[in-house]
Amino acid sequence: MTFQKEPPHKHGATGRSAIVLVNLGTPDAPTRSAVRRYLKEFLSDPRVVEIPRAVWWFILNLIILPFRSGQSAKKYASIWTREGSPLRTHTAAQALGLRAALGERGHEDLTVAMAMRYGSPSLPEVLDKLKADGAGRILLLPAYPQYSGTTTGSIYDAVFQHYGSVRNIPELRFVRNYHDHEGYIRALQQSVLNHWEQHGKPEKLVMSFHGVPKRTLMLGDPYHCECLKTARLLAAALKLAPEQYLVTFQSRFGKAEWLQPYTAPSVAQLARDGVRKLDVICPGFISDCLETLEEIAMEVRHDFESNGGKEFHYIPCLNDSPAWIAALAEIGEQHIIGWPTQLPPAERELLKKQAEAGRAAALALGAAD
Protein backbone atom coordinates (compact mmCIF):
# COMPACT_ATOMS: atom_id res chain seq x y z
CA MET A 1 0.00 0.00 0.00
CA THR A 2 1.20 3.51 -0.84
CA PHE A 3 0.47 6.17 1.75
CA GLN A 4 -0.15 9.82 0.97
CA LYS A 5 2.73 12.23 1.43
CA GLU A 6 2.10 14.42 4.45
CA PRO A 7 3.31 17.98 5.13
CA PRO A 8 5.97 18.26 7.87
CA HIS A 9 4.52 17.66 11.31
CA LYS A 10 4.29 20.77 13.48
CA HIS A 11 5.23 19.92 17.06
CA GLY A 12 2.75 21.15 19.62
CA ALA A 13 -0.03 21.74 17.07
CA THR A 14 -3.34 20.30 18.28
CA GLY A 15 -5.46 21.07 15.24
CA ARG A 16 -8.98 22.44 15.07
CA SER A 17 -12.22 20.58 15.71
CA ALA A 18 -14.81 20.00 12.99
CA ILE A 19 -18.22 18.46 12.41
CA VAL A 20 -19.28 17.00 9.08
CA LEU A 21 -23.01 16.68 8.44
CA VAL A 22 -23.28 13.78 5.99
CA ASN A 23 -26.39 13.24 3.87
CA LEU A 24 -27.13 10.57 1.29
CA GLY A 25 -26.56 12.61 -1.84
CA THR A 26 -28.23 13.94 -4.95
CA PRO A 27 -27.54 14.30 -8.67
CA ASP A 28 -25.82 17.51 -9.77
CA ALA A 29 -28.66 18.23 -12.18
CA PRO A 30 -32.06 16.76 -13.11
CA THR A 31 -30.66 15.32 -16.33
CA ARG A 32 -30.37 11.75 -17.55
CA SER A 33 -26.55 11.78 -17.56
CA ALA A 34 -26.24 13.35 -14.09
CA VAL A 35 -28.83 11.00 -12.59
CA ARG A 36 -27.12 8.02 -14.22
CA ARG A 37 -23.77 8.97 -12.63
CA TYR A 38 -25.41 9.39 -9.25
CA LEU A 39 -27.39 6.15 -9.42
CA LYS A 40 -24.33 4.20 -10.53
CA GLU A 41 -22.33 5.35 -7.53
CA PHE A 42 -25.24 4.85 -5.12
CA LEU A 43 -26.36 1.44 -6.37
CA SER A 44 -22.79 0.14 -6.69
CA ASP A 45 -22.38 0.30 -2.92
CA PRO A 46 -22.50 -3.28 -1.55
CA ARG A 47 -24.07 -1.89 1.63
CA VAL A 48 -27.05 -0.71 -0.42
CA VAL A 49 -27.52 -3.79 -2.60
CA GLU A 50 -26.40 -7.12 -1.12
CA ILE A 51 -26.38 -9.14 -4.32
CA PRO A 52 -23.29 -10.98 -5.63
CA ARG A 53 -21.23 -8.37 -7.44
CA ALA A 54 -21.02 -10.13 -10.82
CA VAL A 55 -24.77 -10.66 -10.98
CA TRP A 56 -25.53 -7.14 -9.79
CA TRP A 57 -23.10 -5.56 -12.28
CA PHE A 58 -25.10 -7.11 -15.12
CA ILE A 59 -28.46 -6.01 -13.69
CA LEU A 60 -27.27 -2.49 -12.83
CA ASN A 61 -25.40 -1.62 -16.02
CA LEU A 62 -27.51 -3.41 -18.59
CA ILE A 63 -31.01 -3.06 -17.15
CA ILE A 64 -31.42 -0.48 -14.39
CA LEU A 65 -29.17 2.40 -15.49
CA PRO A 66 -30.23 2.44 -19.17
CA PHE A 67 -33.95 2.45 -18.35
CA ARG A 68 -34.30 4.02 -14.89
CA SER A 69 -32.03 7.04 -15.34
CA GLY A 70 -34.40 8.85 -17.68
CA GLN A 71 -37.44 8.12 -15.52
CA SER A 72 -35.67 9.30 -12.38
CA ALA A 73 -34.45 12.45 -14.14
CA LYS A 74 -38.05 13.44 -14.86
CA LYS A 75 -38.93 12.95 -11.20
CA TYR A 76 -35.98 15.05 -10.07
CA ALA A 77 -36.97 17.76 -12.55
CA SER A 78 -40.43 17.92 -10.93
CA ILE A 79 -38.92 18.96 -7.56
CA TRP A 80 -35.84 20.90 -8.68
CA THR A 81 -35.74 24.49 -7.49
CA ARG A 82 -34.02 27.66 -8.65
CA GLU A 83 -31.36 26.98 -5.99
CA GLY A 84 -30.89 23.41 -7.23
CA SER A 85 -31.45 20.12 -5.45
CA PRO A 86 -33.74 20.51 -2.41
CA LEU A 87 -31.71 17.96 -0.45
CA ARG A 88 -28.44 19.81 -1.06
CA THR A 89 -30.04 23.19 -0.33
CA HIS A 90 -31.57 22.04 2.95
CA THR A 91 -28.40 20.23 4.06
CA ALA A 92 -26.32 23.35 3.38
CA ALA A 93 -28.80 25.44 5.40
CA GLN A 94 -28.63 22.92 8.26
CA ALA A 95 -24.82 23.07 8.30
CA LEU A 96 -24.89 26.88 8.43
CA GLY A 97 -27.54 26.82 11.15
CA LEU A 98 -25.59 24.26 13.15
CA ARG A 99 -22.44 26.35 12.95
CA ALA A 100 -24.29 29.45 14.17
CA ALA A 101 -26.08 27.57 16.98
CA LEU A 102 -22.84 26.01 18.24
CA GLY A 103 -21.13 29.39 18.08
CA GLU A 104 -23.85 30.83 20.32
CA ARG A 105 -23.15 27.98 22.75
CA GLY A 106 -19.51 29.05 23.01
CA HIS A 107 -17.95 26.79 20.35
CA GLU A 108 -16.58 29.61 18.18
CA ASP A 109 -13.47 27.74 17.03
CA LEU A 110 -15.35 24.89 15.39
CA THR A 111 -15.73 24.16 11.69
CA VAL A 112 -19.00 22.73 10.36
CA ALA A 113 -19.13 21.31 6.83
CA MET A 114 -21.57 19.25 4.82
CA ALA A 115 -20.78 16.24 2.66
CA MET A 116 -22.64 13.68 0.58
CA ARG A 117 -22.09 9.94 0.72
CA TYR A 118 -22.80 9.80 -3.00
CA GLY A 119 -22.36 12.72 -5.37
CA SER A 120 -20.91 16.08 -4.43
CA PRO A 121 -19.48 17.49 -2.30
CA SER A 122 -18.05 14.03 -1.74
CA LEU A 123 -17.10 12.84 1.72
CA PRO A 124 -13.41 12.19 0.82
CA GLU A 125 -13.18 15.65 -0.75
CA VAL A 126 -14.56 17.32 2.38
CA LEU A 127 -12.34 15.28 4.71
CA ASP A 128 -9.25 16.24 2.72
CA LYS A 129 -10.17 19.92 2.78
CA LEU A 130 -10.75 19.86 6.52
CA LYS A 131 -7.36 18.27 7.06
CA ALA A 132 -5.70 20.84 4.78
CA ASP A 133 -7.37 23.56 6.84
CA GLY A 134 -5.89 22.15 10.03
CA ALA A 135 -8.66 19.96 11.45
CA GLY A 136 -7.21 17.44 13.89
CA ARG A 137 -10.53 16.19 15.27
CA ILE A 138 -13.58 15.37 13.14
CA LEU A 139 -17.08 14.32 14.19
CA LEU A 140 -19.15 12.55 11.51
CA LEU A 141 -22.84 13.39 11.97
CA PRO A 142 -25.09 11.37 9.62
CA ALA A 143 -28.38 12.83 8.40
CA TYR A 144 -29.98 9.50 9.34
CA PRO A 145 -31.72 9.51 12.74
CA GLN A 146 -32.18 5.72 12.64
CA TYR A 147 -29.09 3.53 12.20
CA SER A 148 -28.94 1.07 9.32
CA GLY A 149 -26.00 -0.73 7.78
CA THR A 150 -27.33 0.47 4.42
CA THR A 151 -26.93 4.15 5.39
CA THR A 152 -24.88 5.00 8.49
CA GLY A 153 -22.82 1.83 8.06
CA SER A 154 -21.93 2.94 4.57
CA ILE A 155 -20.60 6.26 5.91
CA TYR A 156 -18.31 4.30 8.25
CA ASP A 157 -17.07 2.30 5.25
CA ALA A 158 -16.34 5.42 3.21
CA VAL A 159 -14.45 7.12 6.06
CA PHE A 160 -12.33 4.08 6.88
CA GLN A 161 -11.61 3.41 3.21
CA HIS A 162 -10.56 7.00 2.66
CA TYR A 163 -8.16 6.99 5.58
CA GLY A 164 -6.74 3.63 4.57
CA SER A 165 -4.00 5.41 2.61
CA VAL A 166 -3.55 8.38 4.93
CA ARG A 167 -0.50 8.44 7.18
CA ASN A 168 -1.56 11.14 9.68
CA ILE A 169 -5.21 10.39 10.51
CA PRO A 170 -7.20 12.91 12.58
CA GLU A 171 -9.09 11.88 15.68
CA LEU A 172 -12.49 10.58 14.57
CA ARG A 173 -15.85 10.28 16.28
CA PHE A 174 -19.18 9.11 14.87
CA VAL A 175 -22.78 9.81 15.79
CA ARG A 176 -24.37 6.38 15.39
CA ASN A 177 -28.05 7.38 15.75
CA TYR A 178 -30.42 9.82 17.42
CA HIS A 179 -33.77 8.15 16.77
CA ASP A 180 -34.85 8.66 20.38
CA HIS A 181 -33.06 11.92 21.16
CA GLU A 182 -35.33 14.28 23.07
CA GLY A 183 -34.49 17.24 20.87
CA TYR A 184 -35.20 15.31 17.68
CA ILE A 185 -38.57 14.07 18.97
CA ARG A 186 -39.37 17.55 20.24
CA ALA A 187 -38.62 19.07 16.83
CA LEU A 188 -40.87 16.50 15.12
CA GLN A 189 -43.63 17.18 17.62
CA GLN A 190 -43.37 20.93 17.05
CA SER A 191 -43.48 20.44 13.29
CA VAL A 192 -46.69 18.41 13.50
CA LEU A 193 -48.35 20.75 15.99
CA ASN A 194 -47.51 23.77 13.83
CA HIS A 195 -49.10 22.03 10.86
CA TRP A 196 -52.21 21.07 12.82
CA GLU A 197 -52.59 24.61 14.12
CA GLN A 198 -52.81 25.78 10.52
CA HIS A 199 -54.72 22.90 8.90
CA GLY A 200 -56.48 21.10 11.74
CA LYS A 201 -55.95 17.51 12.91
CA PRO A 202 -56.43 14.64 10.43
CA GLU A 203 -58.39 11.45 10.92
CA LYS A 204 -55.10 9.57 10.71
CA LEU A 205 -51.38 10.40 10.81
CA VAL A 206 -49.14 8.18 8.69
CA MET A 207 -45.46 8.07 9.66
CA SER A 208 -43.63 6.88 6.55
CA PHE A 209 -40.02 5.73 6.86
CA HIS A 210 -37.69 4.73 4.05
CA GLY A 211 -37.86 0.99 3.46
CA VAL A 212 -35.10 -1.61 3.41
CA PRO A 213 -35.25 -5.30 2.47
CA LYS A 214 -36.82 -7.44 5.20
CA ARG A 215 -33.79 -9.73 5.17
CA THR A 216 -31.71 -6.93 6.72
CA LEU A 217 -33.95 -7.10 9.79
CA MET A 218 -33.64 -10.87 9.91
CA LEU A 219 -29.84 -10.53 9.72
CA GLY A 220 -29.63 -8.17 12.68
CA ASP A 221 -30.00 -4.62 11.34
CA PRO A 222 -31.66 -2.47 14.06
CA TYR A 223 -33.26 0.01 11.63
CA HIS A 224 -36.81 -1.39 11.86
CA CYS A 225 -36.80 -1.31 15.65
CA GLU A 226 -35.43 2.23 15.78
CA CYS A 227 -38.09 3.45 13.33
CA LEU A 228 -40.81 1.97 15.51
CA LYS A 229 -39.32 3.57 18.63
CA THR A 230 -39.24 6.98 16.93
CA ALA A 231 -42.89 6.51 15.96
CA ARG A 232 -43.91 5.49 19.49
CA LEU A 233 -42.13 8.47 21.05
CA LEU A 234 -43.62 10.93 18.54
CA ALA A 235 -47.11 9.47 19.01
CA ALA A 236 -46.74 9.79 22.78
CA ALA A 237 -45.55 13.39 22.45
CA LEU A 238 -48.60 14.13 20.29
CA LYS A 239 -50.89 12.19 22.68
CA LEU A 240 -52.10 9.92 19.88
CA ALA A 241 -53.91 6.65 20.55
CA PRO A 242 -52.68 3.60 18.58
CA GLU A 243 -55.63 3.79 16.17
CA GLN A 244 -54.83 7.43 15.32
CA TYR A 245 -51.53 6.75 13.55
CA LEU A 246 -49.91 4.19 11.29
CA VAL A 247 -46.23 3.38 10.63
CA THR A 248 -45.37 2.47 7.04
CA PHE A 249 -42.31 2.03 4.82
CA GLN A 250 -41.79 3.57 1.38
CA SER A 251 -39.48 3.41 -1.64
CA ARG A 252 -39.57 -0.34 -2.21
CA PHE A 253 -37.27 -1.46 -5.04
CA GLY A 254 -37.11 -4.85 -6.75
CA LYS A 255 -39.13 -8.03 -6.18
CA ALA A 256 -37.83 -9.03 -2.75
CA GLU A 257 -39.97 -8.45 0.33
CA TRP A 258 -39.19 -5.20 2.14
CA LEU A 259 -40.27 -3.92 5.53
CA GLN A 260 -44.05 -3.70 5.72
CA PRO A 261 -46.64 -2.28 5.62
CA TYR A 262 -45.84 -0.42 2.38
CA THR A 263 -46.80 3.26 2.33
CA ALA A 264 -48.57 3.65 -1.03
CA PRO A 265 -50.97 0.67 -0.79
CA SER A 266 -51.62 1.42 2.90
CA VAL A 267 -52.65 4.99 2.10
CA ALA A 268 -54.86 3.81 -0.76
CA GLN A 269 -56.54 1.31 1.58
CA LEU A 270 -57.14 3.99 4.20
CA ALA A 271 -59.00 6.03 1.58
CA ARG A 272 -61.07 3.00 0.55
CA ASP A 273 -61.86 2.38 4.23
CA GLY A 274 -63.40 5.82 4.51
CA VAL A 275 -60.56 8.02 5.79
CA ARG A 276 -61.11 11.41 4.17
CA LYS A 277 -58.46 13.58 5.84
CA LEU A 278 -54.92 12.25 6.06
CA ASP A 279 -51.52 13.65 7.08
CA VAL A 280 -48.23 12.00 6.17
CA ILE A 281 -44.88 12.79 7.79
CA CYS A 282 -41.49 11.22 7.03
CA PRO A 283 -39.55 11.24 10.33
CA GLY A 284 -36.58 9.30 8.93
CA PHE A 285 -35.67 12.14 6.54
CA ILE A 286 -34.33 15.36 8.07
CA SER A 287 -34.22 17.08 4.66
CA ASP A 288 -36.90 17.15 2.00
CA CYS A 289 -35.81 15.29 -1.11
CA LEU A 290 -37.10 13.19 -4.00
CA GLU A 291 -38.56 10.56 -1.67
CA THR A 292 -40.65 13.11 0.22
CA LEU A 293 -41.46 15.82 -2.33
CA GLU A 294 -42.19 13.57 -5.30
CA GLU A 295 -42.95 10.11 -3.92
CA ILE A 296 -45.07 11.20 -0.96
CA ALA A 297 -46.34 14.70 -1.75
CA MET A 298 -47.19 13.80 -5.37
CA GLU A 299 -47.49 10.04 -5.97
CA VAL A 300 -48.94 8.96 -2.62
CA ARG A 301 -51.25 11.97 -2.64
CA HIS A 302 -52.57 10.75 -5.99
CA ASP A 303 -53.08 7.24 -4.59
CA PHE A 304 -55.09 8.66 -1.69
CA GLU A 305 -57.27 10.98 -3.75
CA SER A 306 -57.90 8.47 -6.56
CA ASN A 307 -59.25 6.01 -3.98
CA GLY A 308 -61.76 8.40 -2.45
CA GLY A 309 -59.66 10.48 -0.06
CA LYS A 310 -60.53 14.18 0.06
CA GLU A 311 -57.85 16.05 2.00
CA PHE A 312 -54.19 15.00 1.95
CA HIS A 313 -51.40 16.90 3.64
CA TYR A 314 -47.69 16.14 3.52
CA ILE A 315 -45.94 17.58 6.59
CA PRO A 316 -42.48 18.82 5.46
CA CYS A 317 -39.24 17.49 6.89
CA LEU A 318 -37.47 19.30 9.70
CA ASN A 319 -35.10 21.00 7.23
CA ASP A 320 -33.63 24.09 8.96
CA SER A 321 -36.50 24.78 11.37
CA PRO A 322 -35.30 26.49 14.58
CA ALA A 323 -36.36 23.56 16.77
CA TRP A 324 -34.37 21.11 14.65
CA ILE A 325 -31.26 23.30 14.45
CA ALA A 326 -31.36 23.57 18.25
CA ALA A 327 -31.65 19.77 18.52
CA LEU A 328 -28.85 19.27 16.01
CA ALA A 329 -26.65 21.54 18.12
CA GLU A 330 -27.50 19.47 21.21
CA ILE A 331 -26.55 16.27 19.40
CA GLY A 332 -23.32 17.72 18.08
CA GLU A 333 -22.34 19.23 21.43
CA GLN A 334 -22.89 15.94 23.25
CA HIS A 335 -20.41 14.24 20.93
CA ILE A 336 -17.59 16.80 21.03
CA ILE A 337 -17.22 16.83 24.81
CA GLY A 338 -13.56 17.21 25.72
CA TRP A 339 -12.54 18.75 22.41
CA PRO A 340 -11.14 22.30 22.40
CA THR A 341 -13.69 24.36 20.49
CA GLN A 342 -13.28 27.81 22.01
CA LEU A 343 -11.07 30.63 20.81
CA PRO A 344 -8.30 31.93 23.08
CA PRO A 345 -9.60 34.72 25.37
CA ALA A 346 -7.92 37.50 23.36
CA GLU A 347 -9.41 36.28 20.09
CA ARG A 348 -12.83 35.85 21.68
CA GLU A 349 -12.75 39.43 22.94
CA LEU A 350 -11.71 40.69 19.50
CA LEU A 351 -14.49 38.72 17.85
CA LYS A 352 -17.00 40.11 20.34
CA LYS A 353 -15.87 43.68 19.66
CA GLN A 354 -16.08 43.12 15.90
CA ALA A 355 -19.63 41.78 16.26
CA GLU A 356 -20.66 44.74 18.42
CA ALA A 357 -19.12 47.15 15.92
CA GLY A 358 -20.99 45.43 13.12
CA ARG A 359 -24.30 45.70 14.93
CA ALA A 360 -23.66 49.37 15.72
CA ALA A 361 -22.85 50.09 12.07
CA ALA A 362 -26.03 48.33 10.97
CA LEU A 363 -28.13 50.36 13.42
CA ALA A 364 -26.48 53.59 12.27
CA LEU A 365 -27.16 52.71 8.63
CA GLY A 366 -30.79 51.97 9.47
CA ALA A 367 -31.15 55.30 11.26
CA ALA A 368 -29.64 57.13 8.28
CA ASP A 369 -32.16 55.52 5.93
XYZ file of C-alpha atoms in Angstrom:
369
model
C 0.000 0.000 0.000
C 1.196 3.515 -0.842
C 0.471 6.165 1.755
C -0.148 9.817 0.971
C 2.728 12.233 1.433
C 2.100 14.418 4.454
C 3.309 17.980 5.130
C 5.969 18.256 7.869
C 4.519 17.657 11.314
C 4.295 20.774 13.483
C 5.231 19.925 17.060
C 2.745 21.150 19.615
C -0.030 21.739 17.065
C -3.335 20.296 18.282
C -5.460 21.074 15.239
C -8.977 22.441 15.071
C -12.222 20.576 15.711
C -14.813 20.003 12.990
C -18.224 18.463 12.415
C -19.280 16.999 9.076
C -23.008 16.681 8.439
C -23.281 13.776 5.991
C -26.388 13.241 3.868
C -27.133 10.569 1.294
C -26.559 12.610 -1.843
C -28.232 13.944 -4.949
C -27.535 14.297 -8.671
C -25.818 17.511 -9.770
C -28.658 18.229 -12.185
C -32.059 16.756 -13.111
C -30.657 15.321 -16.334
C -30.371 11.750 -17.554
C -26.550 11.785 -17.556
C -26.244 13.354 -14.089
C -28.834 11.003 -12.593
C -27.123 8.023 -14.218
C -23.773 8.967 -12.633
C -25.415 9.392 -9.254
C -27.392 6.146 -9.423
C -24.332 4.198 -10.534
C -22.330 5.349 -7.526
C -25.242 4.853 -5.120
C -26.361 1.444 -6.370
C -22.790 0.141 -6.691
C -22.376 0.302 -2.920
C -22.499 -3.283 -1.550
C -24.068 -1.888 1.630
C -27.048 -0.707 -0.424
C -27.521 -3.788 -2.602
C -26.404 -7.117 -1.118
C -26.378 -9.138 -4.318
C -23.293 -10.985 -5.634
C -21.229 -8.369 -7.442
C -21.020 -10.125 -10.820
C -24.771 -10.661 -10.978
C -25.535 -7.145 -9.793
C -23.097 -5.563 -12.279
C -25.102 -7.111 -15.119
C -28.460 -6.006 -13.686
C -27.269 -2.490 -12.827
C -25.395 -1.622 -16.017
C -27.513 -3.412 -18.594
C -31.014 -3.058 -17.154
C -31.419 -0.485 -14.393
C -29.175 2.401 -15.489
C -30.234 2.445 -19.167
C -33.948 2.447 -18.350
C -34.298 4.022 -14.892
C -32.026 7.042 -15.340
C -34.402 8.854 -17.679
C -37.445 8.120 -15.520
C -35.666 9.304 -12.378
C -34.445 12.449 -14.136
C -38.048 13.436 -14.860
C -38.930 12.947 -11.199
C -35.980 15.051 -10.068
C -36.973 17.761 -12.549
C -40.426 17.924 -10.934
C -38.923 18.956 -7.560
C -35.840 20.903 -8.679
C -35.736 24.495 -7.490
C -34.023 27.657 -8.647
C -31.361 26.978 -5.993
C -30.892 23.409 -7.234
C -31.448 20.116 -5.450
C -33.736 20.509 -2.407
C -31.711 17.955 -0.452
C -28.443 19.808 -1.059
C -30.044 23.187 -0.327
C -31.574 22.035 2.955
C -28.401 20.230 4.056
C -26.324 23.347 3.381
C -28.796 25.439 5.405
C -28.626 22.919 8.264
C -24.820 23.073 8.300
C -24.893 26.877 8.432
C -27.538 26.824 11.150
C -25.592 24.256 13.155
C -22.436 26.350 12.947
C -24.288 29.447 14.172
C -26.077 27.567 16.980
C -22.842 26.009 18.243
C -21.132 29.391 18.078
C -23.851 30.828 20.316
C -23.145 27.975 22.749
C -19.513 29.054 23.012
C -17.955 26.795 20.350
C -16.585 29.608 18.183
C -13.466 27.741 17.034
C -15.353 24.894 15.393
C -15.733 24.165 11.691
C -18.997 22.729 10.356
C -19.125 21.315 6.834
C -21.570 19.252 4.825
C -20.780 16.235 2.661
C -22.636 13.676 0.582
C -22.089 9.937 0.724
C -22.804 9.804 -3.002
C -22.364 12.721 -5.375
C -20.907 16.082 -4.429
C -19.481 17.488 -2.302
C -18.047 14.028 -1.740
C -17.097 12.844 1.723
C -13.406 12.193 0.825
C -13.178 15.647 -0.747
C -14.559 17.324 2.376
C -12.342 15.283 4.714
C -9.252 16.236 2.721
C -10.172 19.917 2.778
C -10.750 19.858 6.523
C -7.358 18.266 7.062
C -5.699 20.841 4.781
C -7.373 23.565 6.836
C -5.892 22.147 10.026
C -8.660 19.956 11.446
C -7.207 17.444 13.887
C -10.532 16.191 15.270
C -13.580 15.368 13.138
C -17.082 14.315 14.190
C -19.150 12.550 11.515
C -22.842 13.391 11.970
C -25.090 11.371 9.619
C -28.376 12.833 8.402
C -29.975 9.496 9.342
C -31.720 9.509 12.740
C -32.181 5.719 12.644
C -29.092 3.532 12.203
C -28.935 1.075 9.321
C -26.004 -0.725 7.782
C -27.333 0.472 4.415
C -26.929 4.146 5.388
C -24.878 4.996 8.486
C -22.825 1.830 8.061
C -21.929 2.944 4.568
C -20.601 6.255 5.913
C -18.312 4.301 8.253
C -17.072 2.296 5.251
C -16.345 5.417 3.214
C -14.454 7.117 6.057
C -12.325 4.083 6.881
C -11.614 3.409 3.215
C -10.559 7.000 2.665
C -8.160 6.993 5.579
C -6.738 3.625 4.571
C -3.998 5.406 2.612
C -3.553 8.381 4.934
C -0.497 8.437 7.184
C -1.562 11.138 9.677
C -5.205 10.386 10.513
C -7.198 12.913 12.578
C -9.095 11.885 15.682
C -12.488 10.582 14.568
C -15.850 10.284 16.280
C -19.177 9.114 14.869
C -22.782 9.808 15.794
C -24.374 6.384 15.390
C -28.053 7.376 15.751
C -30.416 9.817 17.425
C -33.769 8.154 16.774
C -34.851 8.656 20.383
C -33.057 11.915 21.158
C -35.334 14.281 23.073
C -34.486 17.243 20.870
C -35.201 15.308 17.676
C -38.573 14.073 18.972
C -39.365 17.555 20.242
C -38.623 19.067 16.826
C -40.871 16.500 15.117
C -43.627 17.178 17.624
C -43.367 20.931 17.053
C -43.478 20.445 13.294
C -46.688 18.411 13.497
C -48.346 20.754 15.987
C -47.512 23.775 13.834
C -49.097 22.029 10.864
C -52.213 21.074 12.823
C -52.590 24.609 14.122
C -52.813 25.777 10.524
C -54.723 22.903 8.899
C -56.478 21.096 11.742
C -55.950 17.506 12.910
C -56.433 14.644 10.433
C -58.390 11.450 10.922
C -55.100 9.567 10.709
C -51.382 10.404 10.814
C -49.140 8.177 8.687
C -45.457 8.068 9.661
C -43.635 6.885 6.552
C -40.017 5.726 6.860
C -37.694 4.727 4.046
C -37.864 0.994 3.461
C -35.099 -1.609 3.408
C -35.249 -5.300 2.466
C -36.824 -7.439 5.201
C -33.791 -9.727 5.171
C -31.706 -6.929 6.723
C -33.952 -7.100 9.789
C -33.637 -10.874 9.910
C -29.835 -10.534 9.718
C -29.626 -8.170 12.683
C -29.998 -4.621 11.337
C -31.659 -2.466 14.064
C -33.260 0.005 11.633
C -36.812 -1.386 11.857
C -36.800 -1.315 15.654
C -35.425 2.226 15.781
C -38.088 3.451 13.329
C -40.807 1.967 15.508
C -39.320 3.575 18.625
C -39.236 6.981 16.930
C -42.891 6.512 15.960
C -43.905 5.487 19.495
C -42.135 8.469 21.046
C -43.620 10.926 18.536
C -47.105 9.469 19.009
C -46.735 9.788 22.776
C -45.552 13.393 22.454
C -48.604 14.134 20.294
C -50.893 12.185 22.679
C -52.102 9.920 19.879
C -53.910 6.652 20.547
C -52.684 3.600 18.578
C -55.628 3.793 16.174
C -54.825 7.426 15.323
C -51.528 6.747 13.552
C -49.910 4.194 11.290
C -46.235 3.377 10.633
C -45.368 2.466 7.045
C -42.307 2.028 4.820
C -41.795 3.568 1.383
C -39.476 3.407 -1.644
C -39.571 -0.340 -2.210
C -37.268 -1.464 -5.035
C -37.109 -4.852 -6.749
C -39.133 -8.030 -6.184
C -37.831 -9.025 -2.749
C -39.967 -8.450 0.332
C -39.192 -5.196 2.139
C -40.273 -3.919 5.534
C -44.051 -3.703 5.717
C -46.640 -2.278 5.624
C -45.843 -0.421 2.383
C -46.799 3.263 2.327
C -48.569 3.653 -1.035
C -50.965 0.666 -0.788
C -51.622 1.424 2.897
C -52.651 4.990 2.103
C -54.859 3.805 -0.757
C -56.541 1.307 1.582
C -57.143 3.989 4.203
C -59.000 6.026 1.579
C -61.067 2.997 0.555
C -61.862 2.377 4.234
C -63.396 5.825 4.505
C -60.559 8.019 5.790
C -61.110 11.410 4.172
C -58.461 13.577 5.837
C -54.918 12.250 6.064
C -51.521 13.652 7.076
C -48.233 11.998 6.169
C -44.884 12.790 7.792
C -41.491 11.215 7.029
C -39.545 11.239 10.331
C -36.582 9.305 8.934
C -35.674 12.136 6.545
C -34.333 15.357 8.072
C -34.222 17.080 4.665
C -36.900 17.154 1.999
C -35.813 15.294 -1.108
C -37.096 13.189 -4.000
C -38.563 10.561 -1.672
C -40.647 13.114 0.221
C -41.459 15.824 -2.327
C -42.191 13.569 -5.297
C -42.949 10.110 -3.920
C -45.072 11.203 -0.955
C -46.345 14.703 -1.754
C -47.194 13.798 -5.375
C -47.491 10.037 -5.968
C -48.944 8.961 -2.615
C -51.253 11.971 -2.636
C -52.570 10.754 -5.994
C -53.084 7.236 -4.591
C -55.092 8.656 -1.686
C -57.267 10.975 -3.748
C -57.896 8.472 -6.559
C -59.252 6.007 -3.982
C -61.759 8.399 -2.447
C -59.661 10.479 -0.057
C -60.531 14.176 0.065
C -57.852 16.055 1.997
C -54.187 15.003 1.945
C -51.399 16.902 3.636
C -47.689 16.135 3.524
C -45.935 17.585 6.590
C -42.485 18.821 5.457
C -39.240 17.493 6.889
C -37.470 19.299 9.697
C -35.100 20.996 7.235
C -33.633 24.087 8.955
C -36.500 24.780 11.367
C -35.303 26.491 14.576
C -36.357 23.560 16.769
C -34.371 21.114 14.647
C -31.259 23.296 14.452
C -31.359 23.568 18.251
C -31.653 19.768 18.521
C -28.847 19.271 16.009
C -26.648 21.537 18.120
C -27.495 19.472 21.213
C -26.550 16.268 19.404
C -23.317 17.723 18.080
C -22.338 19.234 21.430
C -22.895 15.944 23.255
C -20.406 14.235 20.935
C -17.588 16.805 21.030
C -17.219 16.825 24.811
C -13.556 17.210 25.722
C -12.537 18.752 22.415
C -11.136 22.299 22.404
C -13.691 24.358 20.490
C -13.282 27.808 22.012
C -11.066 30.626 20.815
C -8.300 31.926 23.084
C -9.600 34.719 25.372
C -7.915 37.497 23.365
C -9.408 36.280 20.092
C -12.831 35.845 21.679
C -12.749 39.425 22.938
C -11.708 40.687 19.496
C -14.491 38.717 17.848
C -16.999 40.109 20.342
C -15.868 43.681 19.659
C -16.082 43.124 15.896
C -19.626 41.783 16.261
C -20.656 44.737 18.417
C -19.121 47.151 15.917
C -20.987 45.429 13.118
C -24.305 45.697 14.931
C -23.655 49.372 15.717
C -22.848 50.089 12.070
C -26.030 48.326 10.972
C -28.125 50.356 13.424
C -26.481 53.589 12.273
C -27.157 52.713 8.629
C -30.786 51.974 9.466
C -31.146 55.302 11.264
C -29.636 57.130 8.283
C -32.160 55.521 5.930
